[in-house]
PDB file of C-alpha atoms and ligand atoms in Angstrom:
ATOM      1  CA  MET A  70       7.210  20.783   3.428  1.00  0.00           C
ATOM      2  CA  ARG A  71       4.795  17.922   4.051  1.00  0.00           C
ATOM      3  CA  LYS A  72       5.509  14.581   2.484  1.00  0.00           C
ATOM      4  CA  MET A  73       3.158  11.855   1.446  1.00  0.00           C
ATOM      5  CA  PRO A  74       4.342   8.449   2.642  1.00  0.00           C
ATOM      6  CA  GLU A  75       5.675   6.534  -0.341  1.00  0.00           C
ATOM      7  CA  LEU A  76       6.197   2.834  -0.935  1.00  0.00           C
ATOM      8  CA  PRO A  77       8.991   2.308   1.668  1.00  0.00           C
ATOM      9  CA  GLU A  78       7.068   4.138   4.403  1.00  0.00           C
ATOM     10  CA  VAL A  79       3.802   2.314   3.741  1.00  0.00           C
ATOM     11  CA  GLU A  80       5.641  -1.032   3.501  1.00  0.00           C
ATOM     12  CA  THR A  81       7.261  -0.303   6.880  1.00  0.00           C
ATOM     13  CA  ILE A  82       3.884   0.523   8.440  1.00  0.00           C
ATOM     14  CA  VAL A  83       2.384  -2.695   7.052  1.00  0.00           C
ATOM     15  CA  ARG A  84       5.265  -4.877   8.294  1.00  0.00           C
ATOM     16  CA  CYS A  85       5.131  -3.264  11.713  1.00  0.00           C
ATOM     17  CA  LEU A  86       1.356  -3.529  12.135  1.00  0.00           C
ATOM     18  CA  ARG A  87       1.326  -7.088  10.813  1.00  0.00           C
ATOM     19  CA  ARG A  88       3.292  -8.199  13.877  1.00  0.00           C
ATOM     20  CA  HIS A  89       0.599  -6.762  16.148  1.00  0.00           C
ATOM     21  CA  LEU A  90      -2.703  -7.165  14.348  1.00  0.00           C
ATOM     22  CA  ILE A  91      -2.892 -10.554  12.638  1.00  0.00           C
ATOM     23  CA  GLY A  92      -5.422 -12.759  14.395  1.00  0.00           C
ATOM     24  CA  LEU A  93      -6.986  -9.981  16.483  1.00  0.00           C
ATOM     25  CA  GLU A  94     -10.768  -9.809  16.697  1.00  0.00           C
ATOM     26  CA  VAL A  95     -12.501  -6.491  16.133  1.00  0.00           C
ATOM     27  CA  GLU A  96     -14.520  -5.397  19.140  1.00  0.00           C
ATOM     28  CA  ALA A  97     -15.685  -2.055  17.774  1.00  0.00           C
ATOM     29  CA  VAL A  98     -15.149   0.320  14.881  1.00  0.00           C
ATOM     30  CA  ARG A  99     -15.463   3.910  16.002  1.00  0.00           C
ATOM     31  CA  VAL A 100     -15.893   6.586  13.350  1.00  0.00           C
ATOM     32  CA  VAL A 101     -15.395  10.115  14.600  1.00  0.00           C
ATOM     33  CA  PHE A 102     -15.186  11.948  11.277  1.00  0.00           C
ATOM     34  CA  TRP A 103     -17.381  10.317   8.638  1.00  0.00           C
ATOM     35  CA  PRO A 104     -16.047  12.110   5.537  1.00  0.00           C
ATOM     36  CA  VAL A 105     -12.877   9.952   5.689  1.00  0.00           C
ATOM     37  CA  VAL A 106     -15.036   6.878   4.968  1.00  0.00           C
ATOM     38  CA  ARG A 107     -15.584   6.558   1.239  1.00  0.00           C
ATOM     39  CA  ASN A 108     -18.490   5.087  -0.719  1.00  0.00           C
ATOM     40  CA  ARG A 109     -20.957   5.185   2.192  1.00  0.00           C
ATOM     41  CA  GLY A 110     -18.943   2.398   3.756  1.00  0.00           C
ATOM     42  CA  GLY A 111     -20.638   2.593   7.167  1.00  0.00           C
ATOM     43  CA  PRO A 112     -22.692  -0.627   6.858  1.00  0.00           C
ATOM     44  CA  LEU A 113     -19.593  -2.589   5.739  1.00  0.00           C
ATOM     45  CA  LEU A 114     -17.537  -1.207   8.634  1.00  0.00           C
ATOM     46  CA  LYS A 115     -20.258  -2.418  11.034  1.00  0.00           C
ATOM     47  CA  LYS A 116     -19.880  -5.946   9.653  1.00  0.00           C
ATOM     48  CA  LEU A 117     -16.251  -6.003  10.824  1.00  0.00           C
ATOM     49  CA  VAL A 118     -17.256  -6.311  14.466  1.00  0.00           C
ATOM     50  CA  GLY A 119     -16.498  -9.837  15.650  1.00  0.00           C
ATOM     51  CA  GLN A 120     -14.244 -10.523  12.650  1.00  0.00           C
ATOM     52  CA  GLN A 121     -10.530 -11.325  12.739  1.00  0.00           C
ATOM     53  CA  ILE A 122      -7.781  -9.509  10.872  1.00  0.00           C
ATOM     54  CA  ILE A 123      -6.290 -12.173   8.618  1.00  0.00           C
ATOM     55  CA  GLY A 124      -3.971 -10.080   6.461  1.00  0.00           C
ATOM     56  CA  LEU A 125      -2.173  -6.771   6.037  1.00  0.00           C
ATOM     57  CA  ARG A 126      -0.940  -5.842   2.602  1.00  0.00           C
ATOM     58  CA  ARG A 127       0.392  -2.882   0.657  1.00  0.00           C
ATOM     59  CA  ARG A 128      -0.499  -1.858  -2.867  1.00  0.00           C
ATOM     60  CA  GLY A 129       1.313   1.234  -4.151  1.00  0.00           C
ATOM     61  CA  LYS A 130       0.973   3.760  -1.338  1.00  0.00           C
ATOM     62  CA  MET A 131      -2.141   2.128   0.140  1.00  0.00           C
ATOM     63  CA  VAL A 132      -2.632  -0.223   3.090  1.00  0.00           C
ATOM     64  CA  LEU A 133      -5.097  -3.126   2.784  1.00  0.00           C
ATOM     65  CA  LEU A 134      -6.523  -4.794   5.892  1.00  0.00           C
ATOM     66  CA  ASP A 135      -8.158  -8.174   5.188  1.00  0.00           C
ATOM     67  CA  PHE A 136     -10.849  -9.562   7.494  1.00  0.00           C
ATOM     68  CA  SER A 137     -12.117 -13.099   8.079  1.00  0.00           C
ATOM     69  CA  ASN A 138     -15.562 -12.411   6.593  1.00  0.00           C
ATOM     70  CA  GLY A 139     -14.210 -11.547   3.135  1.00  0.00           C
ATOM     71  CA  LEU A 140     -14.054  -7.804   3.609  1.00  0.00           C
ATOM     72  CA  THR A 141     -11.029  -5.585   3.023  1.00  0.00           C
ATOM     73  CA  VAL A 142     -10.454  -2.054   4.243  1.00  0.00           C
ATOM     74  CA  ILE A 143      -8.335   0.047   1.891  1.00  0.00           C
ATOM     75  CA  ILE A 144      -6.559   2.931   3.602  1.00  0.00           C
ATOM     76  CA  HIS A 145      -4.750   5.778   1.869  1.00  0.00           C
ATOM     77  CA  LEU A 146      -2.694   7.993   4.169  1.00  0.00           C
ATOM     78  CA  LYS A 147      -2.212  10.722   1.542  1.00  0.00           C
ATOM     79  CA  MET A 148      -0.213  13.695   2.920  1.00  0.00           C
ATOM     80  CA  THR A 149      -0.524  13.494   6.689  1.00  0.00           C
ATOM     81  CA  GLY A 150      -2.385  10.282   7.498  1.00  0.00           C
ATOM     82  CA  GLN A 151      -1.071   7.967  10.222  1.00  0.00           C
ATOM     83  CA  LEU A 152      -2.059   4.464  11.300  1.00  0.00           C
ATOM     84  CA  LEU A 153      -0.943   4.000  14.870  1.00  0.00           C
ATOM     85  CA  LEU A 154      -1.431   1.623  17.761  1.00  0.00           C
ATOM     86  CA  HIS A 155      -2.484   3.528  20.853  1.00  0.00           C
ATOM     87  CA  PRO A 156      -3.569   2.465  24.335  1.00  0.00           C
ATOM     88  CA  LYS A 157      -7.362   2.564  24.464  1.00  0.00           C
ATOM     89  CA  ALA A 158      -7.091   4.556  27.664  1.00  0.00           C
ATOM     90  CA  LEU A 159      -5.183   7.376  25.943  1.00  0.00           C
ATOM     91  CA  PRO A 160      -7.732  10.055  24.970  1.00  0.00           C
ATOM     92  CA  PRO A 161      -7.633  10.615  21.184  1.00  0.00           C
ATOM     93  CA  ASP A 162      -6.737  14.058  19.855  1.00  0.00           C
ATOM     94  CA  LYS A 163      -8.947  16.009  17.462  1.00  0.00           C
ATOM     95  CA  HIS A 164      -7.164  14.576  14.414  1.00  0.00           C
ATOM     96  CA  MET A 165      -8.209  10.985  15.098  1.00  0.00           C
ATOM     97  CA  HIS A 166     -10.980  10.104  12.676  1.00  0.00           C
ATOM     98  CA  LEU A 167     -11.464   6.375  13.092  1.00  0.00           C
ATOM     99  CA  ALA A 168     -10.392   3.595  15.452  1.00  0.00           C
ATOM    100  CA  PHE A 169     -10.502  -0.195  15.463  1.00  0.00           C
ATOM    101  CA  ALA A 170     -10.691  -1.604  18.976  1.00  0.00           C
ATOM    102  CA  PHE A 171      -9.823  -5.266  19.569  1.00  0.00           C
ATOM    103  CA  ARG A 172     -11.200  -7.838  21.959  1.00  0.00           C
ATOM    104  CA  ALA A 173      -8.997  -8.535  24.979  1.00  0.00           C
ATOM    105  CA  ARG A 174      -6.425  -5.904  23.927  1.00  0.00           C
ATOM    106  CA  ASP A 175      -5.500  -2.662  25.597  1.00  0.00           C
ATOM    107  CA  GLU A 176      -4.385  -1.148  22.309  1.00  0.00           C
ATOM    108  CA  GLU A 177      -6.436   0.081  19.389  1.00  0.00           C
ATOM    109  CA  LEU A 178      -5.559   1.010  15.821  1.00  0.00           C
ATOM    110  CA  ARG A 179      -6.177   4.679  15.136  1.00  0.00           C
ATOM    111  CA  PHE A 180      -6.348   6.532  11.865  1.00  0.00           C
ATOM    112  CA  ARG A 181      -5.170  10.077  12.373  1.00  0.00           C
ATOM    113  CA  ASP A 182      -4.984  12.700   9.655  1.00  0.00           C
ATOM    114  CA  VAL A 183      -4.361  16.404  10.213  1.00  0.00           C
ATOM    115  CA  ARG A 184      -5.118  17.478   6.642  1.00  0.00           C
ATOM    116  CA  LYS A 185      -7.957  14.990   6.080  1.00  0.00           C
ATOM    117  CA  PHE A 186      -6.927  14.044   2.532  1.00  0.00           C
ATOM    118  CA  GLY A 187      -6.607  10.366   3.474  1.00  0.00           C
ATOM    119  CA  PHE A 188      -9.460   7.906   3.203  1.00  0.00           C
ATOM    120  CA  ILE A 189     -10.865   4.593   4.424  1.00  0.00           C
ATOM    121  CA  LEU A 190     -12.649   2.425   1.893  1.00  0.00           C
ATOM    122  CA  PRO A 191     -14.282  -0.858   2.954  1.00  0.00           C
ATOM    123  CA  VAL A 192     -14.915  -3.291   0.068  1.00  0.00           C
ATOM    124  CA  GLN A 193     -15.380  -6.989  -0.626  1.00  0.00           C
ATOM    125  CA  THR A 194     -11.884  -8.539  -0.702  1.00  0.00           C
ATOM    126  CA  GLY A 195     -12.527 -10.026  -4.138  1.00  0.00           C
ATOM    127  CA  GLU A 196     -13.416  -6.611  -5.518  1.00  0.00           C
ATOM    128  CA  ALA A 197     -10.530  -4.646  -4.018  1.00  0.00           C
ATOM    129  CA  GLU A 198      -8.368  -4.792  -7.149  1.00  0.00           C
ATOM    130  CA  GLN A 199     -11.271  -3.501  -9.236  1.00  0.00           C
ATOM    131  CA  THR A 200     -11.948  -0.361  -7.219  1.00  0.00           C
ATOM    132  CA  PRO A 201     -11.080   2.889  -9.046  1.00  0.00           C
ATOM    133  CA  GLU A 202      -8.446   3.475  -6.347  1.00  0.00           C
ATOM    134  CA  LEU A 203      -6.507   0.300  -7.243  1.00  0.00           C
ATOM    135  CA  ARG A 204      -7.546  -0.618 -10.768  1.00  0.00           C
ATOM    136  CA  ARG A 205      -5.364   1.887 -12.576  1.00  0.00           C
ATOM    137  CA  LEU A 206      -2.210   1.282 -10.554  1.00  0.00           C
ATOM    138  CA  GLY A 207       0.823   0.024 -12.428  1.00  0.00           C
ATOM    139  CA  PRO A 208       2.828  -2.980 -11.188  1.00  0.00           C
ATOM    140  CA  GLU A 209       4.718  -3.035  -7.919  1.00  0.00           C
ATOM    141  CA  PRO A 210       8.238  -1.728  -8.694  1.00  0.00           C
ATOM    142  CA  LEU A 211       9.918  -4.401  -6.560  1.00  0.00           C
ATOM    143  CA  GLU A 212       8.001  -7.168  -8.310  1.00  0.00           C
ATOM    144  CA  ILE A 213       8.549  -6.186 -11.934  1.00  0.00           C
ATOM    145  CA  ASP A 214      11.616  -7.782 -13.557  1.00  0.00           C
ATOM    146  CA  LEU A 215      13.930  -6.058 -16.016  1.00  0.00           C
ATOM    147  CA  PRO A 216      12.358  -7.413 -19.247  1.00  0.00           C
ATOM    148  CA  ALA A 217       8.857  -6.419 -18.102  1.00  0.00           C
ATOM    149  CA  PHE A 218      10.139  -3.001 -17.031  1.00  0.00           C
ATOM    150  CA  LEU A 219      11.775  -2.427 -20.425  1.00  0.00           C
ATOM    151  CA  GLU A 220       8.572  -3.447 -22.142  1.00  0.00           C
ATOM    152  CA  ARG A 221       6.559  -0.948 -20.073  1.00  0.00           C
ATOM    153  CA  LEU A 222       9.038   1.793 -21.028  1.00  0.00           C
ATOM    154  CA  GLY A 223       8.472   1.149 -24.721  1.00  0.00           C
ATOM    155  CA  GLY A 224       6.477   3.932 -26.383  1.00  0.00           C
ATOM    156  CA  ARG A 225       6.417   6.125 -23.245  1.00  0.00           C
ATOM    157  CA  ARG A 226       6.990   9.845 -23.616  1.00  0.00           C
ATOM    158  CA  GLY A 227       7.625  12.708 -21.246  1.00  0.00           C
ATOM    159  CA  ARG A 228      10.236  13.522 -18.670  1.00  0.00           C
ATOM    160  CA  LEU A 229      11.887  10.859 -16.575  1.00  0.00           C
ATOM    161  CA  LYS A 230      10.813  12.438 -13.298  1.00  0.00           C
ATOM    162  CA  SER A 231       7.162  12.504 -14.364  1.00  0.00           C
ATOM    163  CA  LEU A 232       7.347   8.898 -15.498  1.00  0.00           C
ATOM    164  CA  LEU A 233       8.514   7.700 -12.078  1.00  0.00           C
ATOM    165  CA  LEU A 234       5.756   9.685 -10.357  1.00  0.00           C
ATOM    166  CA  ASN A 235       3.116   8.257 -12.676  1.00  0.00           C
ATOM    167  CA  GLN A 236       1.315   5.634 -10.568  1.00  0.00           C
ATOM    168  CA  ARG A 237       0.031   3.940 -13.718  1.00  0.00           C
ATOM    169  CA  PHE A 238       3.598   3.252 -14.841  1.00  0.00           C
ATOM    170  CA  ILE A 239       4.759   1.780 -11.534  1.00  0.00           C
ATOM    171  CA  ALA A 240       2.972   2.163  -8.203  1.00  0.00           C
ATOM    172  CA  GLY A 241       4.341   3.676  -5.030  1.00  0.00           C
ATOM    173  CA  VAL A 242       7.174   6.036  -6.037  1.00  0.00           C
ATOM    174  CA  GLY A 243       6.744   9.686  -5.012  1.00  0.00           C
ATOM    175  CA  ASN A 244       8.876  12.803  -4.969  1.00  0.00           C
ATOM    176  CA  ILE A 245      11.590  11.702  -2.528  1.00  0.00           C
ATOM    177  CA  TYR A 246      12.393   8.358  -4.116  1.00  0.00           C
ATOM    178  CA  ALA A 247      12.031   9.588  -7.703  1.00  0.00           C
ATOM    179  CA  ASP A 248      14.843  12.094  -7.031  1.00  0.00           C
ATOM    180  CA  GLU A 249      17.004   9.509  -5.250  1.00  0.00           C
ATOM    181  CA  ILE A 250      16.461   6.894  -7.979  1.00  0.00           C
ATOM    182  CA  LEU A 251      17.443   9.297 -10.762  1.00  0.00           C
ATOM    183  CA  TYR A 252      20.535  10.365  -8.824  1.00  0.00           C
ATOM    184  CA  LEU A 253      21.671   6.785  -8.344  1.00  0.00           C
ATOM    185  CA  ALA A 254      21.007   6.019 -12.004  1.00  0.00           C
ATOM    186  CA  GLY A 255      22.934   9.153 -13.070  1.00  0.00           C
ATOM    187  CA  LEU A 256      19.981  10.376 -15.116  1.00  0.00           C
ATOM    188  CA  ASP A 257      18.761  13.956 -15.568  1.00  0.00           C
ATOM    189  CA  PRO A 258      15.193  14.247 -14.240  1.00  0.00           C
ATOM    190  CA  ARG A 259      14.294  16.376 -17.278  1.00  0.00           C
ATOM    191  CA  ALA A 260      15.519  13.804 -19.800  1.00  0.00           C
ATOM    192  CA  GLU A 261      12.997  12.575 -22.354  1.00  0.00           C
ATOM    193  CA  VAL A 262      11.979   8.984 -21.649  1.00  0.00           C
ATOM    194  CA  SER A 263      11.717   7.940 -25.287  1.00  0.00           C
ATOM    195  CA  ARG A 264      15.349   8.906 -25.943  1.00  0.00           C
ATOM    196  CA  LEU A 265      16.811   6.747 -23.206  1.00  0.00           C
ATOM    197  CA  ARG A 266      19.258   4.139 -24.497  1.00  0.00           C
ATOM    198  CA  ARG A 267      18.864   0.516 -23.489  1.00  0.00           C
ATOM    199  CA  ARG A 268      21.832   0.549 -21.092  1.00  0.00           C
ATOM    200  CA  ARG A 269      20.416   3.545 -19.237  1.00  0.00           C
ATOM    201  CA  GLN A 270      16.978   1.960 -19.100  1.00  0.00           C
ATOM    202  CA  GLY A 271      18.609  -0.952 -17.320  1.00  0.00           C
ATOM    203  CA  LYS A 272      20.333   1.448 -14.920  1.00  0.00           C
ATOM    204  CA  LEU A 273      16.998   3.023 -14.140  1.00  0.00           C
ATOM    205  CA  TRP A 274      15.449  -0.339 -13.245  1.00  0.00           C
ATOM    206  CA  SER A 275      18.437  -1.247 -11.042  1.00  0.00           C
ATOM    207  CA  ALA A 276      18.261   2.099  -9.256  1.00  0.00           C
ATOM    208  CA  VAL A 277      14.538   1.627  -8.571  1.00  0.00           C
ATOM    209  CA  GLN A 278      15.290  -1.730  -6.924  1.00  0.00           C
ATOM    210  CA  GLU A 279      18.291  -0.513  -4.961  1.00  0.00           C
ATOM    211  CA  VAL A 280      16.811   2.721  -3.610  1.00  0.00           C
ATOM    212  CA  LEU A 281      13.447   1.242  -2.610  1.00  0.00           C
ATOM    213  CA  ASN A 282      15.009  -1.830  -0.981  1.00  0.00           C
ATOM    214  CA  GLU A 283      17.488   0.258   0.956  1.00  0.00           C
ATOM    215  CA  ALA A 284      14.752   2.679   2.060  1.00  0.00           C
ATOM    216  CA  ILE A 285      12.652  -0.242   3.329  1.00  0.00           C
ATOM    217  CA  ALA A 286      15.692  -1.593   5.185  1.00  0.00           C
ATOM    218  CA  PHE A 287      16.022   1.818   6.878  1.00  0.00           C
ATOM    219  CA  LYS A 288      12.284   1.864   7.646  1.00  0.00           C
ATOM    220  CA  GLY A 289      11.472   4.796   5.383  1.00  0.00           C
ATOM    221  CA  THR A 290      12.134   8.525   5.461  1.00  0.00           C
ATOM    222  CA  THR A 291      10.673  10.727   8.170  1.00  0.00           C
ATOM    223  CA  ILE A 292      10.072  14.318   7.161  1.00  0.00           C
ATOM    224  CA  ARG A 293       7.480  15.625   9.617  1.00  0.00           C
ATOM    225  CA  ASP A 294       4.474  13.309   9.820  1.00  0.00           C
ATOM    226  CA  TYR A 295       5.515   9.808   8.877  1.00  0.00           C
ATOM    227  CA  ARG A 296       5.745   7.258  11.697  1.00  0.00           C
ATOM    228  CA  ASP A 297       5.555   3.478  11.590  1.00  0.00           C
ATOM    229  CA  GLY A 298       2.702   1.632  13.325  1.00  0.00           C
ATOM    230  CA  GLU A 299       4.456   1.896  16.679  1.00  0.00           C
ATOM    231  CA  GLY A 300       5.058   5.618  16.339  1.00  0.00           C
ATOM    232  CA  LEU A 301       8.755   5.352  15.466  1.00  0.00           C
ATOM    233  CA  GLU A 302      10.472   7.516  12.866  1.00  0.00           C
ATOM    234  CA  GLY A 303      12.205   6.153   9.778  1.00  0.00           C
ATOM    235  CA  LEU A 304      15.968   6.471   9.302  1.00  0.00           C
ATOM    236  CA  PHE A 305      16.409   6.862   5.560  1.00  0.00           C
ATOM    237  CA  GLN A 306      16.508  10.692   5.762  1.00  0.00           C
ATOM    238  CA  THR A 307      20.153  10.277   6.844  1.00  0.00           C
ATOM    239  CA  ARG A 308      20.806   8.359   3.588  1.00  0.00           C
ATOM    240  CA  LEU A 309      19.232  10.848   1.171  1.00  0.00           C
ATOM    241  CA  LYS A 310      21.774  12.003  -1.416  1.00  0.00           C
ATOM    242  CA  VAL A 311      19.878  14.800  -3.175  1.00  0.00           C
ATOM    243  CA  TYR A 312      16.320  15.119  -1.865  1.00  0.00           C
ATOM    244  CA  GLY A 313      16.008  18.171   0.410  1.00  0.00           C
ATOM    245  CA  ARG A 314      19.742  18.912  -0.008  1.00  0.00           C
ATOM    246  CA  GLU A 315      19.655  21.945  -2.273  1.00  0.00           C
ATOM    247  CA  GLY A 316      22.956  23.852  -2.085  1.00  0.00           C
ATOM    248  CA  GLU A 317      24.781  20.994  -0.334  1.00  0.00           C
ATOM    249  CA  SER A 318      27.645  19.147  -2.027  1.00  0.00           C
ATOM    250  CA  CYS A 319      26.977  16.094  -4.159  1.00  0.00           C
ATOM    251  CA  PRO A 320      28.424  13.128  -2.220  1.00  0.00           C
ATOM    252  CA  ARG A 321      29.985  11.810  -5.436  1.00  0.00           C
ATOM    253  CA  CYS A 322      31.500  14.900  -7.118  1.00  0.00           C
ATOM    254  CA  GLY A 323      31.106  17.845  -4.735  1.00  0.00           C
ATOM    255  CA  THR A 324      28.996  19.954  -7.106  1.00  0.00           C
ATOM    256  CA  SER A 325      26.133  21.903  -5.494  1.00  0.00           C
ATOM    257  CA  ILE A 326      22.824  20.030  -5.528  1.00  0.00           C
ATOM    258  CA  ARG A 327      20.253  22.026  -7.482  1.00  0.00           C
ATOM    259  CA  ARG A 328      16.523  22.275  -6.991  1.00  0.00           C
ATOM    260  CA  ILE A 329      14.331  22.911 -10.018  1.00  0.00           C
ATOM    261  CA  ARG A 330      10.721  22.321 -10.997  1.00  0.00           C
ATOM    262  CA  VAL A 331       9.932  19.462 -13.334  1.00  0.00           C
ATOM    263  CA  SER A 332       6.292  19.181 -14.375  1.00  0.00           C
ATOM    264  CA  GLY A 333       5.343  21.296 -11.391  1.00  0.00           C
ATOM    265  CA  ARG A 334       7.193  19.140  -8.858  1.00  0.00           C
ATOM    266  CA  SER A 335      10.156  20.257  -6.810  1.00  0.00           C
ATOM    267  CA  THR A 336      13.132  18.238  -8.043  1.00  0.00           C
ATOM    268  CA  HIS A 337      16.648  17.831  -6.612  1.00  0.00           C
ATOM    269  CA  PHE A 338      19.606  16.673  -8.677  1.00  0.00           C
ATOM    270  CA  CYS A 339      23.343  16.973  -9.275  1.00  0.00           C
ATOM    271  CA  PRO A 340      23.925  18.888 -12.529  1.00  0.00           C
ATOM    272  CA  CYS A 341      27.292  17.163 -12.931  1.00  0.00           C
ATOM    273  CA  CYS A 342      26.468  13.502 -12.179  1.00  0.00           C
ATOM    274  CA  GLN A 343      23.053  13.521 -13.833  1.00  0.00           C
ATOM    275  CA  ARG A 344      23.327  14.337 -17.505  1.00  0.00           C
ATOM    276  CA  ARG A 345      20.771  14.120 -20.262  1.00  0.00           C
TER     277      ARG A 345
HETATM  278 ZN1   ZN B 429      27.578  14.927  -8.510  1.00  0.00          ZN
END
């Protein structure tokens, strides 16, 4: 089971790297495996040499690195991507595809990706939001308030689980947190969105806030590949109530957690606490 880093993991990576990278000047950009660079971005990557990192941001599950010359590098880690600080002297392994080295620093930022689904996309900062990768993303779930959330729910159809995974509805939630959110809200993942009563819609919004904030506080969930920028594992896997706990007892009622497929995605829930 490999897990794509979701909002809490990417937020943790960004917060961690921000402490190290802001203000550093790029000495070299080394591309080892060109297919990870999208849109023939080589010439733009070259322009980063001599520039400072002035910002690190997250949008959905993507990392955005802002540079002093008005360029931004969008990075998607996908299934197995990692952004890690490594000593320059440490020889890179065969899964390192790109590295940013910094002037007067012994560490460099390496992009590593075993499965090679991740990508690096350099763009003009002003155009970042308009790239196909970002343009269609829904709002940030921790920035949308209840009235705006309820408005976005209006007219939606389909199953609750699919709605939460839909990056155009809200950005950044994946399989782990969708299951945990629906458990906390007491909602069946198969329930039809359009039939949700107002009170339960409110519960859904609250659960989104609570689960994502707690997961960020615990620095994300590590199942296999995810590490923060310093190589440390997250701690939220100890807090998971249903995800990956098929056959274990529900912490609230003791019923066995079930695993089913909803719209093709493996889904964990308590058949007693989560009713349609
Ligand atoms: Zn239960």
